[in-house]
Tab-separated table of C-alpha atoms in Angstrom:
chain	number	residue	atom	x	y	z
A	167	MET	CA	51.597	169.615	-145.310
A	168	LYS	CA	52.976	166.072	-145.245
A	169	ASN	CA	51.262	163.408	-147.310
A	170	THR	CA	50.314	160.890	-144.618
A	171	ASN	CA	48.449	158.682	-147.100
A	172	SER	CA	51.635	158.248	-149.116
A	173	LYS	CA	53.577	157.288	-145.988
A	174	THR	CA	50.911	154.779	-144.955
A	175	THR	CA	50.907	153.204	-148.423
A	176	LYS	CA	54.706	152.945	-148.386
A	177	LYS	CA	54.586	151.183	-145.020
A	178	GLU	CA	51.899	148.756	-146.163
A	179	PHE	CA	53.480	148.068	-149.554
A	180	PRO	CA	57.183	148.962	-149.227
A	181	TYR	CA	58.237	147.310	-152.490
A	182	ARG	CA	55.309	148.300	-154.669
A	183	GLN	CA	56.343	149.275	-158.194
A	184	GLY	CA	53.591	151.637	-159.276
A	185	THR	CA	49.897	150.867	-159.635
A	186	ALA	CA	48.844	148.092	-161.985
A	187	LYS	CA	45.944	148.852	-164.293
A	188	ALA	CA	42.983	146.550	-163.696
A	189	PRO	CA	42.595	143.842	-166.368
A	190	SER	CA	39.587	143.596	-168.639
A	191	GLU	CA	36.683	141.312	-167.785
A	192	LYS	CA	37.654	139.224	-170.799
A	193	ARG	CA	41.133	138.603	-169.401
A	194	ILE	CA	39.754	137.788	-165.977
A	195	ARG	CA	37.299	135.239	-167.382
A	196	LYS	CA	39.962	133.697	-169.614
A	197	PHE	CA	42.266	132.720	-166.762
A	198	ALA	CA	39.860	132.345	-163.843
A	199	GLY	CA	39.587	128.765	-162.671
A	200	ARG	CA	42.929	127.659	-164.080
A	201	PRO	CA	45.116	125.778	-161.584
A	202	LEU	CA	48.388	127.579	-160.946
A	203	LYS	CA	50.290	124.448	-161.944
A	204	SER	CA	48.879	124.826	-165.450
A	205	PHE	CA	50.882	128.018	-166.044
A	206	ASN	CA	54.174	127.408	-167.860
A	207	VAL	CA	57.087	128.946	-165.952
A	208	LEU	CA	59.027	129.543	-169.185
A	209	TYR	CA	56.579	132.335	-169.982
A	210	ALA	CA	57.916	134.341	-167.034
A	211	TYR	CA	61.503	133.991	-168.225
A	212	ALA	CA	60.474	135.235	-171.667
A	213	THR	CA	58.214	138.130	-170.691
A	214	LEU	CA	59.308	139.582	-167.360
A	215	PRO	CA	62.599	141.077	-168.661
A	216	ILE	CA	60.741	142.994	-171.392
A	217	GLY	CA	57.480	143.795	-169.605
A	218	HIS	CA	58.785	146.769	-167.652
A	219	ILE	CA	61.835	148.999	-167.812
A	220	LEU	CA	62.813	147.729	-164.347
A	221	GLY	CA	62.099	144.079	-165.156
A	222	LEU	CA	65.567	143.102	-166.335
A	223	PRO	CA	67.380	145.039	-163.565
A	224	ALA	CA	65.100	143.430	-160.960
A	225	ILE	CA	65.851	139.937	-162.273
A	226	ALA	CA	69.578	140.651	-162.537
A	227	SER	CA	69.655	142.041	-159.002
A	228	TYR	CA	67.803	139.011	-157.633
A	229	ILE	CA	70.128	136.562	-159.411
A	230	PHE	CA	73.189	138.458	-158.190
A	231	VAL	CA	72.011	138.333	-154.573
A	232	VAL	CA	71.128	134.625	-154.699
A	233	ALA	CA	74.370	133.725	-156.463
A	234	ASN	CA	76.579	135.645	-154.053
A	235	LYS	CA	74.742	135.400	-150.764
A	236	PHE	CA	73.602	131.799	-151.084
A	237	PHE	CA	75.436	129.674	-153.642
A	238	MET	CA	78.907	131.242	-153.721
A	239	LEU	CA	78.866	131.638	-149.962
A	240	GLN	CA	78.582	127.876	-149.559
A	241	TYR	CA	80.940	126.871	-152.341
A	242	LEU	CA	83.692	129.203	-151.151
A	243	GLN	CA	83.283	127.716	-147.689
A	244	LYS	CA	83.511	124.214	-149.133
A	245	ILE	CA	86.801	124.910	-150.922
A	246	HIS	CA	88.177	126.599	-147.789
A	247	ILE	CA	88.347	130.158	-149.071
A	248	PHE	CA	85.801	131.224	-146.463
A	249	HIS	CA	86.194	129.949	-142.916
A	250	PHE	CA	82.915	130.505	-141.118
A	251	PRO	CA	82.061	128.244	-138.183
A	252	VAL	CA	79.722	125.386	-139.128
A	253	LYS	CA	77.414	123.952	-136.487
A	254	HIS	CA	75.062	120.976	-136.596
A	255	VAL	CA	71.454	121.722	-135.646
A	256	ASP	CA	70.011	118.199	-135.695
A	257	ASN	CA	67.246	117.365	-133.240
A	258	GLU	CA	66.080	113.981	-131.991
A	259	LEU	CA	62.602	114.755	-133.338
A	260	ASP	CA	64.008	114.661	-136.876
A	261	GLN	CA	64.102	110.883	-136.522
A	262	LYS	CA	60.327	110.772	-136.137
A	263	VAL	CA	59.923	111.966	-139.731
A	264	PRO	CA	60.746	109.083	-142.093
A	265	PHE	CA	63.261	109.553	-144.881
A	266	ARG	CA	61.128	109.774	-148.029
A	267	PRO	CA	63.200	110.139	-151.220
A	268	ASP	CA	59.958	110.015	-153.212
A	269	HIS	CA	59.203	113.552	-151.954
A	270	ILE	CA	62.226	115.022	-153.725
A	271	ASP	CA	60.214	116.282	-156.716
A	272	CYS	CA	57.973	118.307	-154.417
A	273	TYR	CA	61.057	119.648	-152.640
A	274	LEU	CA	62.576	120.688	-155.969
A	275	ASP	CA	59.323	122.393	-157.016
A	276	PHE	CA	60.326	125.204	-154.656
A	277	ILE	CA	61.371	127.632	-157.426
A	278	ASN	CA	58.594	126.875	-159.898
A	279	TYR	CA	56.172	127.262	-156.999
A	280	TRP	CA	56.760	131.019	-156.799
A	281	ILE	CA	57.277	131.535	-160.537
A	282	ARG	CA	53.865	130.123	-161.560
A	283	PRO	CA	51.877	132.938	-159.907
A	284	ILE	CA	54.129	135.412	-161.707
A	285	VAL	CA	53.076	133.806	-164.990
A	286	MET	CA	49.448	134.010	-163.891
A	287	MET	CA	49.844	137.747	-163.267
A	288	GLN	CA	51.593	138.281	-166.603
A	289	LYS	CA	48.670	136.550	-168.309
A	290	ARG	CA	45.848	138.074	-166.267
A	291	PHE	CA	47.087	141.673	-166.223
A	292	GLY	CA	49.100	141.634	-169.428
A	293	ILE	CA	52.877	141.672	-169.685
A	294	LYS	CA	53.402	145.341	-168.816
A	295	GLN	CA	50.993	145.606	-165.892
A	296	GLY	CA	51.804	142.144	-164.562
A	297	ALA	CA	55.504	142.989	-164.514
A	298	LYS	CA	54.879	145.748	-161.962
A	299	LEU	CA	53.455	143.203	-159.530
A	300	SER	CA	56.139	140.635	-160.302
A	301	ILE	CA	58.915	143.125	-159.583
A	302	GLU	CA	57.318	143.814	-156.212
A	303	PHE	CA	57.582	140.122	-155.305
A	304	LEU	CA	61.175	139.880	-156.553
A	305	ARG	CA	62.121	142.744	-154.267
A	306	TYR	CA	60.617	140.896	-151.323
A	307	ILE	CA	62.363	137.625	-152.088
A	308	LYS	CA	65.685	139.410	-152.551
A	309	ARG	CA	65.241	140.982	-149.118
A	310	CYS	CA	64.754	137.518	-147.618
A	311	TYR	CA	68.009	136.203	-149.071
A	312	LYS	CA	69.900	139.262	-147.855
A	313	GLU	CA	68.508	138.923	-144.336
A	314	ALA	CA	69.236	135.192	-144.155
A	315	TYR	CA	72.782	135.926	-145.327
A	316	LYS	CA	73.328	137.994	-142.183
A	317	MET	CA	72.682	134.881	-140.115
A	318	TYR	CA	74.712	132.579	-142.353
A	319	THR	CA	77.788	134.790	-142.057
A	320	TYR	CA	77.554	134.679	-138.279
A	321	SER	CA	77.551	130.893	-138.312
A	322	MET	CA	76.769	128.334	-140.951
A	323	THR	CA	74.537	125.437	-139.987
A	324	THR	CA	74.113	121.914	-141.260
A	325	THR	CA	72.429	118.564	-140.583
A	326	TYR	CA	73.236	114.911	-141.158
A	327	ARG	CA	71.838	113.596	-144.443
A	328	PRO	CA	71.365	109.879	-145.162
A	329	LYS	CA	72.826	108.630	-148.422
A	330	CYS	CA	70.357	107.383	-150.986
A	331	PRO	CA	72.114	105.756	-153.972
A	332	GLU	CA	68.812	104.370	-155.276
A	333	SER	CA	67.499	107.907	-155.884
A	334	ARG	CA	69.460	109.823	-158.489
A	335	ALA	CA	67.573	113.035	-157.714
A	336	VAL	CA	68.408	112.905	-153.999
A	337	THR	CA	72.019	112.031	-154.771
A	338	ASN	CA	72.296	114.941	-157.202
A	339	VAL	CA	70.861	117.360	-154.650
A	340	GLN	CA	73.299	116.182	-152.004
A	341	ARG	CA	76.231	116.470	-154.402
A	342	ALA	CA	75.275	119.926	-155.635
A	343	ASP	CA	74.305	121.382	-152.267
A	344	PRO	CA	77.175	121.893	-149.783
A	345	HIS	CA	74.446	122.061	-147.132
A	346	TYR	CA	75.827	124.796	-144.911
A	347	LEU	CA	72.838	127.164	-144.756
A	348	CYS	CA	70.135	125.466	-142.712
A	349	VAL	CA	69.098	128.091	-140.149
A	350	PRO	CA	66.967	129.817	-141.232
A	351	SER	CA	65.546	127.549	-143.939
A	352	LEU	CA	65.080	129.606	-147.094
A	353	HIS	CA	62.748	126.934	-148.435
A	354	ILE	CA	60.386	127.731	-145.567
A	355	VAL	CA	60.953	131.478	-145.801
A	356	VAL	CA	60.208	131.682	-149.516
A	357	VAL	CA	57.120	129.458	-149.621
A	358	CYS	CA	55.585	131.339	-146.691
A	359	LEU	CA	56.525	134.662	-148.255
A	360	CYS	CA	54.891	133.559	-151.495
A	361	TYR	CA	51.512	132.535	-150.161
A	362	SER	CA	51.322	135.514	-147.788
A	363	PHE	CA	52.327	137.973	-150.533
A	364	TYR	CA	49.601	136.760	-152.871
A	365	ARG	CA	47.034	136.729	-150.101
A	366	MET	CA	47.752	140.433	-149.732
A	367	LEU	CA	47.932	141.067	-153.469
A	368	PHE	CA	44.665	139.313	-154.344
A	369	LYS	CA	42.899	141.598	-151.887
A	370	ARG	CA	44.715	144.787	-152.861
A	371	GLU	CA	44.274	144.239	-156.602
A	372	SER	CA	40.594	143.273	-156.246
A	373	PHE	CA	40.773	139.715	-157.552
A	374	THR	CA	37.396	138.015	-157.715
A	375	GLN	CA	36.289	135.869	-154.800
A	376	GLN	CA	36.570	132.748	-156.950
A	377	GLU	CA	40.131	133.581	-157.991
A	378	SER	CA	41.213	134.497	-154.467
A	379	GLU	CA	39.760	131.405	-152.842
A	380	GLN	CA	41.113	129.009	-155.446
A	381	TRP	CA	44.610	130.409	-155.767
A	382	ASN	CA	45.051	131.140	-152.055
A	383	SER	CA	44.080	127.549	-151.333
A	384	GLU	CA	46.472	126.165	-153.951
A	385	LEU	CA	49.378	128.320	-152.807
A	386	TYR	CA	48.898	127.482	-149.149
A	387	ALA	CA	48.507	123.735	-149.704
A	388	GLN	CA	51.669	123.598	-151.798
A	389	ALA	CA	53.567	125.738	-149.282
A	390	VAL	CA	52.707	123.247	-146.544
A	391	ALA	CA	53.630	120.304	-148.784
A	392	ILE	CA	57.022	121.816	-149.622
A	393	GLY	CA	57.497	122.691	-145.957
A	394	GLU	CA	57.018	119.037	-145.052
A	395	THR	CA	59.519	117.871	-147.662
A	396	VAL	CA	62.428	119.720	-146.063
A	397	LEU	CA	62.136	117.162	-143.257
A	398	TYR	CA	61.102	114.207	-145.414
A	399	VAL	CA	64.179	114.473	-147.655
A	400	LYS	CA	66.405	115.372	-144.682
A	401	GLN	CA	67.562	118.719	-146.013
A	402	HIS	CA	66.634	120.416	-142.749
A	403	SER	CA	65.935	119.826	-139.080
A	404	VAL	CA	62.856	120.801	-137.105
A	405	ASN	CA	65.085	123.576	-135.734
A	406	CYS	CA	65.344	125.237	-139.138
A	407	ILE	CA	61.610	125.893	-139.454
A	408	PRO	CA	60.844	128.137	-136.442
A	409	ALA	CA	63.841	130.358	-137.178
A	410	ALA	CA	62.580	130.858	-140.739
A	411	LEU	CA	59.039	131.687	-139.656
A	412	TYR	CA	60.302	134.033	-136.958
A	413	MET	CA	62.579	135.855	-139.408
A	414	LEU	CA	59.696	136.391	-141.814
A	415	THR	CA	57.434	137.870	-139.128
A	416	LYS	CA	60.192	140.337	-138.264
A	417	ILE	CA	61.217	141.480	-141.743
A	418	THR	CA	57.803	141.391	-143.478
A	419	PRO	CA	55.241	142.046	-140.724
A	420	GLU	CA	52.948	143.672	-143.284
A	421	LEU	CA	52.595	140.261	-144.972
A	422	PHE	CA	53.313	137.483	-142.514
A	423	THR	CA	51.933	137.535	-138.982
A	424	PRO	CA	52.696	135.324	-135.962
A	425	GLN	CA	49.219	133.805	-136.261
A	426	MET	CA	49.928	132.818	-139.862
A	427	ALA	CA	53.117	131.151	-138.670
A	428	VAL	CA	51.235	129.195	-135.996
A	429	ASN	CA	48.623	128.099	-138.536
A	430	PHE	CA	51.368	126.921	-140.877
A	431	ILE	CA	53.034	124.934	-138.095
A	432	ASN	CA	49.761	123.303	-137.077
A	433	ASP	CA	49.075	122.212	-140.657
A	434	LEU	CA	52.430	120.484	-141.135
A	435	PHE	CA	51.947	116.711	-141.511
A	436	LYS	CA	48.229	117.130	-140.834
A	437	ASN	CA	47.319	114.628	-143.547
A	438	SER	CA	50.439	112.460	-143.337
A	439	THR	CA	49.850	108.766	-142.771
A	440	ASP	CA	53.485	107.803	-142.218
A	441	ILE	CA	53.863	109.654	-138.899
A	442	THR	CA	51.884	108.729	-135.799
A	443	ASP	CA	49.498	111.263	-134.302
A	444	ALA	CA	51.588	111.344	-131.134
A	445	ASP	CA	54.743	112.108	-133.112
A	446	LYS	CA	52.963	114.770	-135.169
A	447	LYS	CA	51.864	116.476	-131.988
A	448	GLU	CA	55.359	116.335	-130.521
A	449	ILE	CA	56.981	117.688	-133.695
A	450	ASN	CA	54.504	120.523	-134.160
A	451	SER	CA	54.522	121.428	-130.468
A	452	TYR	CA	58.295	121.719	-130.493
A	453	ILE	CA	58.337	123.881	-133.631
A	454	GLN	CA	55.660	126.138	-132.159
A	455	PHE	CA	57.473	126.351	-128.815
A	456	MET	CA	60.703	127.365	-130.536
A	457	PHE	CA	58.911	129.883	-132.744
A	458	GLU	CA	57.187	131.505	-129.772
A	459	ARG	CA	60.433	131.531	-127.818
A	460	LEU	CA	62.240	133.370	-130.619
A	461	LEU	CA	59.304	135.731	-131.048
A	462	LEU	CA	59.227	136.570	-127.341
A	463	GLU	CA	62.987	136.972	-126.974
A	464	GLY	CA	63.215	139.068	-130.128
A	465	ALA	CA	60.294	141.361	-129.327
A	466	LEU	CA	62.456	144.236	-128.108
A	467	GLU	CA	65.526	143.581	-130.237
A	468	ASP	CA	66.467	145.819	-133.158
A	469	ASP	CA	68.248	142.913	-134.848
A	470	TRP	CA	66.003	139.897	-135.479
A	471	ARG	CA	69.042	137.599	-135.313
A	472	VAL	CA	69.730	138.144	-131.608
A	473	PRO	CA	67.522	135.345	-130.188
A	474	VAL	CA	68.519	132.965	-133.000
A	475	ILE	CA	72.199	133.569	-132.269
A	476	ARG	CA	71.598	133.123	-128.547
A	477	TRP	CA	69.863	129.797	-129.173
A	478	LEU	CA	72.475	128.606	-131.667
A	479	ASP	CA	75.406	129.415	-129.390
A	480	SER	CA	73.946	127.326	-126.580
A	481	TYR	CA	72.414	124.498	-128.620
A	482	LYS	CA	73.768	120.964	-128.249
A	483	PRO	CA	72.826	119.025	-131.391
A	484	TYR	CA	71.528	115.485	-131.493
A	485	GLU	CA	73.862	112.979	-133.134
A	486	PRO	CA	72.052	110.259	-135.106
A	487	GLN	CA	73.266	106.739	-134.433
């Protein structure tokens, strides 16, 4: 007789690495109430490789994928070893979001954003048990990079970026980043993956209501803030966001739903005072329209890229004056 429960669990949690033992009440009380930003990311680098027999291989595999399918892909294109087509995806609505170099620190918080909850788990569950949950997330994030790579090797995408000599951080980002991998935006993919993964995990692992509410709120608020910065610092266009959200609904439907994507879109720039209400509405409406278009066109496709490719092939980019 087939084990249907095992199959259901595998479908719900495809990257689960064993069952984590519940932490003691003492551990729970010790870390409950702490803001995620208070957890030092260096702790993850020190403990995750030794916490589980698969910890080091999981980290090495993730680094290999990111290095080869994101960084090297761009650099080899830049020095003309690779020759993929590169298309601009700028939109006139991008001009309605002001260039804000002061948001660069939030933009660069992208990596620490998803490492901090790993530290929290290592502390709350203990190094060994926490590593099981951390490996599960690393497997998800690796999948995202591999899926985005499939789109990038069809066609690379870029946007116009204003120079900003008065901001060393912005200048350094622009120098270091060849800026060929805009659609889909991995910044958007990863922050939405992160908050949706932990929303699932807090429920599955029976976190307390206080922990769940606090950390879900923190993760979501920071995801939205980072999502806004991709437009504020001109690293992406409004066109890069719906493709990212659509991709995530297709490859991780057990975590990220279309309704979650719509909620995320509606919360972008909600509290911003440097964009008019009319412009906010126009920006968010366009992103939602594009997301729903991709979702509808991709509903019966085996390859999530099909509607994105169709849109990209026909898109005529806006050229800033």
